[in-house]
Amino acid sequence: MRAALALAALLAAGAASAQEIASAPGGVVRALDKVSGETVDIDIGRGQAMQIWRLTIQIDECRYRTADPSAEAWAHLTIRDSLLPNPVFFGWMIASSPGLSAMDHARYDVWVLHCSTDSASGR
């Protein structure tokens, strides 16, 4: 809920300052296994799901400011753990504030790095 409110405020601020927001064809997330210390960057196309360890990560939407695509990203993610019946995360993550709406998992962390602005993402 906090992330949705923060996203709405950021989008409103962007609209107020005449900055356009675009939807990207995908995004890049970083996954961390807190036990082994291994990190993996994953390029995922919008609507596609990728599996890493026990997690299946899907990017439902990724948005960015057209004036500066590398400055900020907002991604709506669905993350599932193969050992659990319900998603471990479903909602918006903000790249510059990963702790605002973080996935609560004992072993893994996942956060958004940026949107992919080319159509080749998610290969």
PDB file of C-alpha atoms in Angstrom, residues 2-123:
ATOM      1  CA  ARG A   2       2.813   2.414   0.862  1.00  0.00           C
ATOM      2  CA  ALA A   3       4.514   1.689  -2.461  1.00  0.00           C
ATOM      3  CA  ALA A   4       1.299   2.344  -4.384  1.00  0.00           C
ATOM      4  CA  LEU A   5       0.896   5.691  -2.629  1.00  0.00           C
ATOM      5  CA  ALA A   6       4.537   6.566  -3.234  1.00  0.00           C
ATOM      6  CA  LEU A   7       4.215   5.599  -6.900  1.00  0.00           C
ATOM      7  CA  ALA A   8       1.076   7.721  -7.261  1.00  0.00           C
ATOM      8  CA  ALA A   9       2.872  10.682  -5.686  1.00  0.00           C
ATOM      9  CA  LEU A  10       5.901  10.240  -7.939  1.00  0.00           C
ATOM     10  CA  LEU A  11       3.730   9.925 -11.040  1.00  0.00           C
ATOM     11  CA  ALA A  12       1.741  13.006 -10.034  1.00  0.00           C
ATOM     12  CA  ALA A  13       4.948  14.944  -9.428  1.00  0.00           C
ATOM     13  CA  GLY A  14       6.222  13.853 -12.827  1.00  0.00           C
ATOM     14  CA  ALA A  15       2.999  14.961 -14.504  1.00  0.00           C
ATOM     15  CA  ALA A  16       3.078  18.269 -12.669  1.00  0.00           C
ATOM     16  CA  SER A  17       6.565  19.002 -13.925  1.00  0.00           C
ATOM     17  CA  ALA A  18       5.599  18.040 -17.503  1.00  0.00           C
ATOM     18  CA  GLN A  19       7.707  14.885 -17.493  1.00  0.00           C
ATOM     19  CA  GLU A  20       6.291  12.026 -19.476  1.00  0.00           C
ATOM     20  CA  ILE A  21       6.164   8.522 -18.073  1.00  0.00           C
ATOM     21  CA  ALA A  22       6.534   5.580 -20.460  1.00  0.00           C
ATOM     22  CA  SER A  23       5.928   1.885 -20.132  1.00  0.00           C
ATOM     23  CA  ALA A  24       8.991  -0.220 -20.935  1.00  0.00           C
ATOM     24  CA  PRO A  25       9.032  -3.602 -22.671  1.00  0.00           C
ATOM     25  CA  GLY A  26      10.730  -5.092 -19.597  1.00  0.00           C
ATOM     26  CA  GLY A  27      13.086  -4.480 -16.746  1.00  0.00           C
ATOM     27  CA  VAL A  28      16.142  -5.658 -14.858  1.00  0.00           C
ATOM     28  CA  VAL A  29      15.953  -6.969 -11.303  1.00  0.00           C
ATOM     29  CA  ARG A  30      18.696  -8.145  -8.979  1.00  0.00           C
ATOM     30  CA  ALA A  31      18.208 -11.257  -6.859  1.00  0.00           C
ATOM     31  CA  LEU A  32      20.292 -12.069  -3.788  1.00  0.00           C
ATOM     32  CA  ASP A  33      20.599 -15.423  -2.050  1.00  0.00           C
ATOM     33  CA  LYS A  34      21.278 -14.301   1.527  1.00  0.00           C
ATOM     34  CA  VAL A  35      22.702 -17.706   2.492  1.00  0.00           C
ATOM     35  CA  SER A  36      25.312 -18.084  -0.265  1.00  0.00           C
ATOM     36  CA  GLY A  37      25.807 -14.367  -0.963  1.00  0.00           C
ATOM     37  CA  GLU A  38      25.278 -14.935  -4.692  1.00  0.00           C
ATOM     38  CA  THR A  39      23.657 -12.140  -6.704  1.00  0.00           C
ATOM     39  CA  VAL A  40      22.165 -12.399 -10.178  1.00  0.00           C
ATOM     40  CA  ASP A  41      20.879  -9.651 -12.485  1.00  0.00           C
ATOM     41  CA  ILE A  42      17.918 -10.778 -14.566  1.00  0.00           C
ATOM     42  CA  ASP A  43      16.533  -9.036 -17.663  1.00  0.00           C
ATOM     43  CA  ILE A  44      12.842  -9.899 -17.898  1.00  0.00           C
ATOM     44  CA  GLY A  45      10.339  -8.904 -20.571  1.00  0.00           C
ATOM     45  CA  ARG A  46       7.004  -7.442 -19.471  1.00  0.00           C
ATOM     46  CA  GLY A  47       4.564 -10.271 -18.817  1.00  0.00           C
ATOM     47  CA  GLN A  48       7.309 -12.885 -18.812  1.00  0.00           C
ATOM     48  CA  ALA A  49       8.531 -14.888 -15.843  1.00  0.00           C
ATOM     49  CA  MET A  50      12.053 -16.066 -15.096  1.00  0.00           C
ATOM     50  CA  GLN A  51      13.118 -18.641 -12.526  1.00  0.00           C
ATOM     51  CA  ILE A  52      16.134 -18.238 -10.285  1.00  0.00           C
ATOM     52  CA  TRP A  53      16.714 -20.648  -7.423  1.00  0.00           C
ATOM     53  CA  ARG A  54      13.258 -21.301  -5.893  1.00  0.00           C
ATOM     54  CA  LEU A  55      11.864 -17.980  -7.080  1.00  0.00           C
ATOM     55  CA  THR A  56       9.802 -17.203 -10.154  1.00  0.00           C
ATOM     56  CA  ILE A  57       9.926 -13.479 -10.897  1.00  0.00           C
ATOM     57  CA  GLN A  58       7.467 -11.837 -13.269  1.00  0.00           C
ATOM     58  CA  ILE A  59       7.485  -8.194 -14.355  1.00  0.00           C
ATOM     59  CA  ASP A  60       3.895  -7.124 -14.900  1.00  0.00           C
ATOM     60  CA  GLU A  61       4.795  -3.502 -15.736  1.00  0.00           C
ATOM     61  CA  CYS A  62       7.894  -1.281 -15.750  1.00  0.00           C
ATOM     62  CA  ARG A  63       7.650   2.512 -16.039  1.00  0.00           C
ATOM     63  CA  TYR A  64      10.271   5.236 -16.394  1.00  0.00           C
ATOM     64  CA  ARG A  65      10.620   8.939 -17.134  1.00  0.00           C
ATOM     65  CA  THR A  66      11.156   9.436 -20.867  1.00  0.00           C
ATOM     66  CA  ALA A  67      13.436  12.434 -20.301  1.00  0.00           C
ATOM     67  CA  ASP A  68      15.935  10.315 -18.325  1.00  0.00           C
ATOM     68  CA  PRO A  69      15.276   6.541 -18.507  1.00  0.00           C
ATOM     69  CA  SER A  70      18.184   5.719 -16.189  1.00  0.00           C
ATOM     70  CA  ALA A  71      17.052   8.099 -13.435  1.00  0.00           C
ATOM     71  CA  GLU A  72      14.145   6.126 -11.996  1.00  0.00           C
ATOM     72  CA  ALA A  73      12.111   2.970 -12.504  1.00  0.00           C
ATOM     73  CA  TRP A  74       8.861   1.683 -11.054  1.00  0.00           C
ATOM     74  CA  ALA A  75       8.068  -1.970 -11.599  1.00  0.00           C
ATOM     75  CA  HIS A  76       5.065  -4.066 -10.680  1.00  0.00           C
ATOM     76  CA  LEU A  77       6.301  -7.552  -9.794  1.00  0.00           C
ATOM     77  CA  THR A  78       4.803 -10.903  -8.938  1.00  0.00           C
ATOM     78  CA  ILE A  79       7.291 -13.150  -7.135  1.00  0.00           C
ATOM     79  CA  ARG A  80       6.582 -16.741  -6.139  1.00  0.00           C
ATOM     80  CA  ASP A  81       8.559 -19.235  -4.073  1.00  0.00           C
ATOM     81  CA  SER A  82       8.120 -22.831  -5.306  1.00  0.00           C
ATOM     82  CA  LEU A  83       7.740 -24.013  -1.695  1.00  0.00           C
ATOM     83  CA  LEU A  84       4.875 -21.642  -0.847  1.00  0.00           C
ATOM     84  CA  PRO A  85       1.290 -21.564  -2.162  1.00  0.00           C
ATOM     85  CA  ASN A  86       0.892 -17.772  -2.390  1.00  0.00           C
ATOM     86  CA  PRO A  87       3.122 -15.115  -3.959  1.00  0.00           C
ATOM     87  CA  VAL A  88       5.835 -13.833  -1.608  1.00  0.00           C
ATOM     88  CA  PHE A  89       5.543 -10.422  -3.280  1.00  0.00           C
ATOM     89  CA  PHE A  90       2.887  -8.766  -5.432  1.00  0.00           C
ATOM     90  CA  GLY A  91       3.096  -5.026  -5.968  1.00  0.00           C
ATOM     91  CA  TRP A  92       5.172  -2.046  -7.034  1.00  0.00           C
ATOM     92  CA  MET A  93       8.891  -1.643  -6.308  1.00  0.00           C
ATOM     93  CA  ILE A  94      10.722   1.627  -6.811  1.00  0.00           C
ATOM     94  CA  ALA A  95      14.344   1.346  -7.939  1.00  0.00           C
ATOM     95  CA  SER A  96      15.578   4.340  -5.936  1.00  0.00           C
ATOM     96  CA  SER A  97      13.772   3.210  -2.751  1.00  0.00           C
ATOM     97  CA  PRO A  98      13.902  -0.594  -2.603  1.00  0.00           C
ATOM     98  CA  GLY A  99      13.126  -0.638   1.121  1.00  0.00           C
ATOM     99  CA  LEU A 100       9.856   1.255   0.652  1.00  0.00           C
ATOM    100  CA  SER A 101       8.107  -1.831  -0.670  1.00  0.00           C
ATOM    101  CA  ALA A 102      10.443  -4.750  -0.096  1.00  0.00           C
ATOM    102  CA  MET A 103       9.925  -8.459  -0.487  1.00  0.00           C
ATOM    103  CA  ASP A 104       9.832 -10.132   2.931  1.00  0.00           C
ATOM    104  CA  HIS A 105      11.608 -13.464   2.516  1.00  0.00           C
ATOM    105  CA  ALA A 106      13.929 -15.301   4.886  1.00  0.00           C
ATOM    106  CA  ARG A 107      16.409 -16.406   2.215  1.00  0.00           C
ATOM    107  CA  TYR A 108      16.083 -14.141  -0.841  1.00  0.00           C
ATOM    108  CA  ASP A 109      15.988 -10.451  -1.680  1.00  0.00           C
ATOM    109  CA  VAL A 110      14.829  -9.057  -5.013  1.00  0.00           C
ATOM    110  CA  TRP A 111      14.876  -5.427  -6.103  1.00  0.00           C
ATOM    111  CA  VAL A 112      14.408  -3.439  -9.309  1.00  0.00           C
ATOM    112  CA  LEU A 113      17.480  -1.928 -10.984  1.00  0.00           C
ATOM    113  CA  HIS A 114      15.981  -0.240 -14.054  1.00  0.00           C
ATOM    114  CA  CYS A 115      13.575  -0.611 -16.954  1.00  0.00           C
ATOM    115  CA  SER A 116      14.779  -2.036 -20.260  1.00  0.00           C
ATOM    116  CA  THR A 117      13.983   0.500 -22.947  1.00  0.00           C
ATOM    117  CA  ASP A 118      14.791  -1.736 -25.924  1.00  0.00           C
ATOM    118  CA  SER A 119      12.483  -4.358 -27.356  1.00  0.00           C
ATOM    119  CA  ALA A 120      15.100  -7.116 -26.960  1.00  0.00           C
ATOM    120  CA  SER A 121      14.614  -7.389 -23.166  1.00  0.00           C
ATOM    121  CA  GLY A 122      13.529 -10.674 -21.715  1.00  0.00           C
ATOM    122  CA  ARG A 123      15.463 -12.779 -24.215  1.00  0.00           C
TER     123      ARG A 123
END
